Coordinates of C-alpha atoms and ligand atoms in Angstrom, one line a residue:
M1 CA -11.5 25.8 -83.0
A2 CA -12.9 28.4 -80.7
A3 CA -11.5 29.0 -77.2
V4 CA -14.0 28.7 -74.5
I5 CA -11.5 29.6 -71.8
D6 CA -8.7 32.0 -72.4
L7 CA -6.9 33.2 -69.3
A8 CA -3.9 35.4 -69.6
E9 CA -1.8 35.9 -66.4
V10 CA -4.8 35.6 -64.1
S11 CA -4.1 36.1 -60.4
I12 CA -6.5 36.0 -57.5
V13 CA -5.2 37.7 -54.2
R14 CA -7.2 37.5 -51.0
G15 CA -6.1 39.1 -47.7
G16 CA -2.4 39.3 -48.9
A17 CA -2.4 35.6 -50.0
T18 CA -1.9 34.7 -53.6
L19 CA -4.5 32.0 -54.4
L20 CA -3.8 32.0 -58.1
D21 CA -0.6 33.1 -59.5
K22 CA -0.5 34.4 -63.2
I23 CA -2.4 31.5 -64.7
T24 CA -2.3 31.5 -68.5
W25 CA -4.4 28.8 -69.9
T26 CA -6.5 28.2 -73.1
V27 CA -9.3 25.5 -73.5
D28 CA -10.8 24.8 -76.9
E29 CA -14.4 23.7 -77.4
S30 CA -13.3 20.2 -78.3
E31 CA -11.1 19.6 -75.3
R32 CA -11.9 17.8 -72.0
W33 CA -9.4 18.9 -69.2
V34 CA -8.6 17.5 -65.8
I35 CA -7.2 19.8 -63.1
I36 CA -5.1 17.9 -60.5
G37 CA -3.5 19.3 -57.5
P38 CA -3.2 18.8 -53.6
N39 CA -5.6 20.3 -51.1
G40 CA -5.4 24.1 -51.1
A41 CA -3.7 24.4 -54.5
G42 CA -6.4 26.7 -55.8
K43 CA -8.4 24.3 -57.9
T44 CA -11.8 25.5 -56.7
T45 CA -10.7 29.1 -56.9
L46 CA -9.7 28.5 -60.6
L47 CA -13.2 27.0 -61.1
Q48 CA -14.8 30.1 -59.6
V49 CA -13.0 32.2 -62.1
I50 CA -14.0 30.1 -65.1
S51 CA -17.7 29.9 -63.9
A52 CA -17.8 33.8 -63.7
Q53 CA -18.3 33.6 -59.9
I54 CA -15.2 35.8 -59.2
H55 CA -13.1 38.3 -61.2
P56 CA -9.4 38.2 -61.5
T57 CA -7.4 40.5 -59.2
S58 CA -5.1 41.0 -62.2
G59 CA -4.8 39.6 -65.6
V60 CA -7.6 38.9 -68.3
A61 CA -10.1 36.2 -68.2
G62 CA -11.8 35.3 -71.5
L63 CA -14.7 33.1 -71.2
L64 CA -17.0 32.0 -74.0
G65 CA -15.8 34.8 -76.2
E66 CA -16.4 37.5 -73.6
V67 CA -14.1 39.1 -71.1
L68 CA -14.9 39.0 -67.4
G69 CA -15.5 42.5 -66.1
T70 CA -16.8 43.7 -69.4
V71 CA -19.9 41.4 -69.6
D72 CA -23.1 40.8 -67.6
V73 CA -22.2 37.7 -65.6
F74 CA -25.9 36.9 -65.3
E75 CA -25.9 36.3 -69.1
L76 CA -22.7 34.3 -69.0
R77 CA -23.5 31.9 -66.0
P78 CA -26.4 30.1 -67.7
R79 CA -24.0 29.1 -70.5
I80 CA -21.8 27.3 -68.0
G81 CA -22.8 24.1 -66.2
L82 CA -21.2 23.8 -62.7
T83 CA -21.2 21.1 -60.0
S84 CA -19.5 21.7 -56.7
A85 CA -19.9 20.9 -53.1
A86 CA -20.9 24.5 -52.3
L87 CA -23.7 24.3 -54.9
A88 CA -24.9 20.9 -53.7
E89 CA -25.3 22.3 -50.1
R90 CA -27.7 24.9 -51.4
I91 CA -30.2 22.3 -52.8
P92 CA -33.1 21.9 -50.4
R93 CA -33.4 18.4 -49.0
S94 CA -37.1 18.4 -49.7
E95 CA -36.7 19.3 -53.4
R96 CA -38.0 16.7 -55.9
V97 CA -35.1 15.2 -58.0
H98 CA -36.9 16.1 -61.2
D99 CA -37.3 19.7 -60.0
V100 CA -33.7 20.0 -59.0
V101 CA -32.8 19.3 -62.7
V102 CA -35.6 21.2 -64.5
S103 CA -35.1 24.3 -62.4
A104 CA -31.5 24.7 -63.8
G105 CA -33.0 26.3 -66.9
Y106 CA -33.9 29.3 -64.8
A107 CA -30.7 29.2 -62.7
V108 CA -32.7 29.0 -59.4
I109 CA -32.3 26.4 -56.8
G110 CA -35.5 25.5 -55.0
R111 CA -38.4 25.4 -57.4
W112 CA -40.7 28.4 -56.9
R113 CA -43.6 29.4 -59.0
E114 CA -41.7 29.2 -62.3
S115 CA -43.5 27.5 -65.1
Y116 CA -41.6 25.0 -67.3
D117 CA -42.8 23.8 -70.6
D118 CA -43.1 20.2 -71.8
L119 CA -39.7 20.3 -73.6
D120 CA -37.9 21.3 -70.3
H121 CA -39.5 18.3 -68.4
Q122 CA -38.6 16.0 -71.4
R123 CA -35.0 17.2 -71.3
A124 CA -34.8 16.8 -67.6
D125 CA -36.1 13.1 -67.9
E126 CA -33.6 12.4 -70.7
L127 CA -30.7 13.6 -68.6
L128 CA -31.8 11.7 -65.6
D129 CA -32.1 8.7 -67.8
Q130 CA -28.6 9.3 -69.3
L131 CA -27.2 9.6 -65.8
G132 CA -28.9 6.4 -64.8
I133 CA -31.2 8.0 -62.1
L134 CA -34.6 8.3 -63.9
S135 CA -36.1 6.0 -61.3
F136 CA -35.3 8.6 -58.7
S137 CA -37.3 11.4 -60.3
D138 CA -40.0 11.7 -57.7
R139 CA -37.7 11.1 -54.6
T140 CA -36.6 14.1 -52.6
F141 CA -32.9 15.1 -53.0
G142 CA -32.2 14.7 -49.3
T143 CA -33.1 11.0 -49.4
L144 CA -30.5 10.1 -52.1
S145 CA -27.0 8.6 -51.4
E146 CA -23.9 10.6 -52.2
G147 CA -23.5 8.9 -55.5
E148 CA -27.0 9.5 -56.6
K149 CA -26.7 13.1 -55.5
K150 CA -23.6 13.6 -57.7
R151 CA -25.5 12.3 -60.7
V152 CA -28.4 14.6 -60.0
Q153 CA -26.0 17.5 -59.9
I154 CA -24.4 16.6 -63.2
A155 CA -27.8 16.2 -64.9
R156 CA -28.7 19.7 -63.5
A157 CA -25.5 21.1 -64.8
L158 CA -26.2 19.7 -68.3
M159 CA -29.8 20.9 -68.3
T160 CA -29.1 24.3 -69.8
D161 CA -27.1 22.7 -72.7
P162 CA -24.0 24.6 -71.4
E163 CA -21.0 25.4 -73.7
L164 CA -18.7 24.6 -70.7
L165 CA -19.2 21.9 -68.1
L166 CA -17.2 22.3 -64.9
L167 CA -17.1 19.5 -62.3
D168 CA -15.4 20.1 -58.9
E169 CA -14.5 16.7 -57.5
P170 CA -17.5 14.8 -58.9
A171 CA -16.2 11.5 -57.4
A172 CA -15.5 12.8 -53.8
G173 CA -17.1 10.8 -51.1
L174 CA -18.1 7.8 -53.3
D175 CA -17.3 4.2 -52.5
L176 CA -15.2 2.1 -55.0
A177 CA -18.2 0.8 -56.9
G178 CA -19.8 4.3 -57.0
R179 CA -16.6 5.8 -58.2
E180 CA -16.1 3.3 -60.9
S181 CA -19.7 3.6 -62.1
L182 CA -19.5 7.5 -62.1
V183 CA -16.1 7.4 -63.9
R184 CA -17.8 5.3 -66.6
T185 CA -20.7 7.8 -66.9
L186 CA -18.2 10.7 -67.1
S187 CA -16.2 8.8 -69.8
D188 CA -19.4 8.6 -71.9
I189 CA -19.8 12.3 -71.6
T190 CA -16.2 13.2 -72.2
R191 CA -16.1 10.9 -75.1
D192 CA -19.2 12.4 -76.7
P193 CA -18.2 14.8 -79.5
Y194 CA -21.4 16.8 -78.9
A195 CA -20.7 17.2 -75.2
P196 CA -19.6 20.6 -74.0
A197 CA -15.9 21.6 -73.3
T198 CA -15.3 20.0 -69.9
V199 CA -13.1 20.8 -67.0
L200 CA -13.0 18.2 -64.1
V201 CA -11.2 18.8 -60.8
T202 CA -9.8 15.9 -58.8
H203 CA -7.0 14.9 -56.3
H204 CA -6.8 11.4 -57.7
V205 CA -5.5 10.2 -61.1
E206 CA -7.8 7.1 -60.5
E207 CA -10.8 9.4 -61.1
I208 CA -9.7 10.6 -64.5
P209 CA -12.4 9.4 -67.1
A210 CA -11.2 7.8 -70.3
G211 CA -12.3 10.6 -72.6
I212 CA -10.1 13.4 -70.9
T213 CA -7.7 14.9 -73.5
H214 CA -5.7 17.5 -71.4
A215 CA -4.4 18.0 -68.0
L216 CA -3.5 21.0 -65.9
L217 CA -1.3 20.4 -62.8
L218 CA -1.6 23.0 -60.1
R219 CA 0.5 23.5 -57.0
R220 CA 0.3 26.5 -54.6
G221 CA -1.7 28.6 -57.1
A222 CA 0.7 28.1 -60.0
V223 CA 0.7 25.8 -63.1
V224 CA 3.2 23.0 -62.8
A225 CA 2.4 21.7 -66.3
A226 CA -0.5 22.0 -68.7
G227 CA -1.2 20.4 -72.1
P228 CA -2.2 17.1 -73.8
L229 CA -2.7 14.4 -71.2
A230 CA 0.0 12.0 -72.4
D231 CA 2.7 14.7 -72.3
T232 CA 1.5 16.3 -69.1
L233 CA 0.4 13.6 -66.8
T234 CA 3.8 12.1 -66.0
A235 CA 5.3 10.7 -62.8
E236 CA 7.8 13.5 -62.8
N237 CA 5.1 16.3 -63.1
L238 CA 2.8 14.5 -60.6
S239 CA 5.7 14.2 -58.1
E240 CA 6.4 17.9 -58.4
T241 CA 2.7 18.7 -58.0
F242 CA 2.2 16.7 -54.8
E243 CA 5.8 17.3 -53.6
L244 CA 6.3 13.6 -53.1
P245 CA 8.0 11.0 -55.3
L246 CA 5.2 9.2 -57.2
Q247 CA 4.9 6.3 -59.5
L248 CA 2.3 6.5 -62.2
T249 CA 0.8 3.6 -64.3
E250 CA -1.7 3.7 -67.1
D251 CA -3.9 0.8 -68.4
R252 CA -6.2 1.4 -71.2
G253 CA -6.8 5.1 -70.5
R254 CA -7.1 4.7 -66.7
F255 CA -4.3 5.8 -64.3
A256 CA -3.1 4.8 -60.9
A257 CA -0.5 6.5 -58.7
R258 CA 1.3 5.5 -55.5
A259 CA 4.3 6.7 -53.6
G260 CA 7.5 5.2 -54.9
Ligands
LIG301 N1 -11.0 34.5 -49.0 C1 -9.9 33.9 -48.8 N2 -8.8 34.5 -48.1 C2 -7.7 33.9 -47.9 N3 -7.4 32.6 -48.4 C3 -8.4 32.0 -49.0 C4 -9.7 32.5 -49.3 N4 -10.4 31.7 -50.0 C5 -9.6 30.6 -50.1 N5 -8.4 30.7 -49.5 C6 -7.3 29.8 -49.6 O1 -6.9 29.6 -50.9 C7 -6.4 28.3 -51.1 C8 -6.9 27.6 -52.3 O2 -8.2 27.2 -52.0 P1 -9.1 26.3 -53.0 O3 -10.4 26.1 -52.4 O4 -9.1 27.0 -54.3 O5 -8.2 25.0 -53.0 P2 -8.5 23.6 -53.7 O6 -7.3 23.3 -54.6 O7 -9.8 23.6 -54.3 O8 -8.4 22.7 -52.5 P3 -9.3 21.2 -52.1 O9 -8.5 20.2 -52.8 O10 -9.0 21.1 -50.6 O11 -10.6 21.5 -52.5 C9 -6.6 27.6 -49.7 O12 -5.4 27.6 -49.0 C10 -7.6 28.4 -49.1 O13 -7.5 28.4 -47.7
LIG302 MG1 -11.6 22.5 -53.9

């Protein structure tokens, strides 16, 4: 198995604050990880490192067989599919849904004069279909509901056939039906042996798709626990992560937590 992420004591320091504190973490290509932690724990910062958006202040970040700082990030980034609130904000409201997805192949947001070949258009349609939103192809992005927008972003992230898929709070802002529907779609992706290595960030154990294999619990920039899901996602570790006594239940691969 090849490591797609290989972090050794990676720290991020900004203005005297330690956002990430000596994170050592390995993700193999067959693994699907969830990162759980409270607001401000450093989850998005960690995703910025593993999407080659920022470099470690100290430590070594191995990514897709390369080492950050010794490689052209513009060659690395197209190999990584990312969805985040920050990226979603940059998608023009007037952009056609099909174009939001097809333009990912060129790492541009806002379609502008590039030409795409038939295979690109076909791939975009296949992904829109897989995400259940093919009928929205001709709509403009700004007219979609939050749930529909999330699905467009995931289709876009998969468009380049990435070796690593990173999803920052994909279910944030969705209603119960929307969340359940998206979790089911994400379960299909994470269970697919041909899907890329995946890292999904969430605050809520209810949003963990059934195909997730590993968990990393993050608190105040440091790893509380990391490893196979069954060993790592325990009431004890979760309580330590959220600094609150929590009860955890599991039913057929889905989790629920409450104070207890
Ligand atoms: N440039 C910066 N300078 C100082 N602090 C920063 C900077 N950027 C982020 N932070 C702080 O780093 C911490 C971690 O932020 P991050 O966005 O990674 O958290 P998160 O776990 O994604 O939180 P959330 O669940 O709310 O999205 C926060 O306390 C944030 O305020
Ligand atoms: Mg965040």
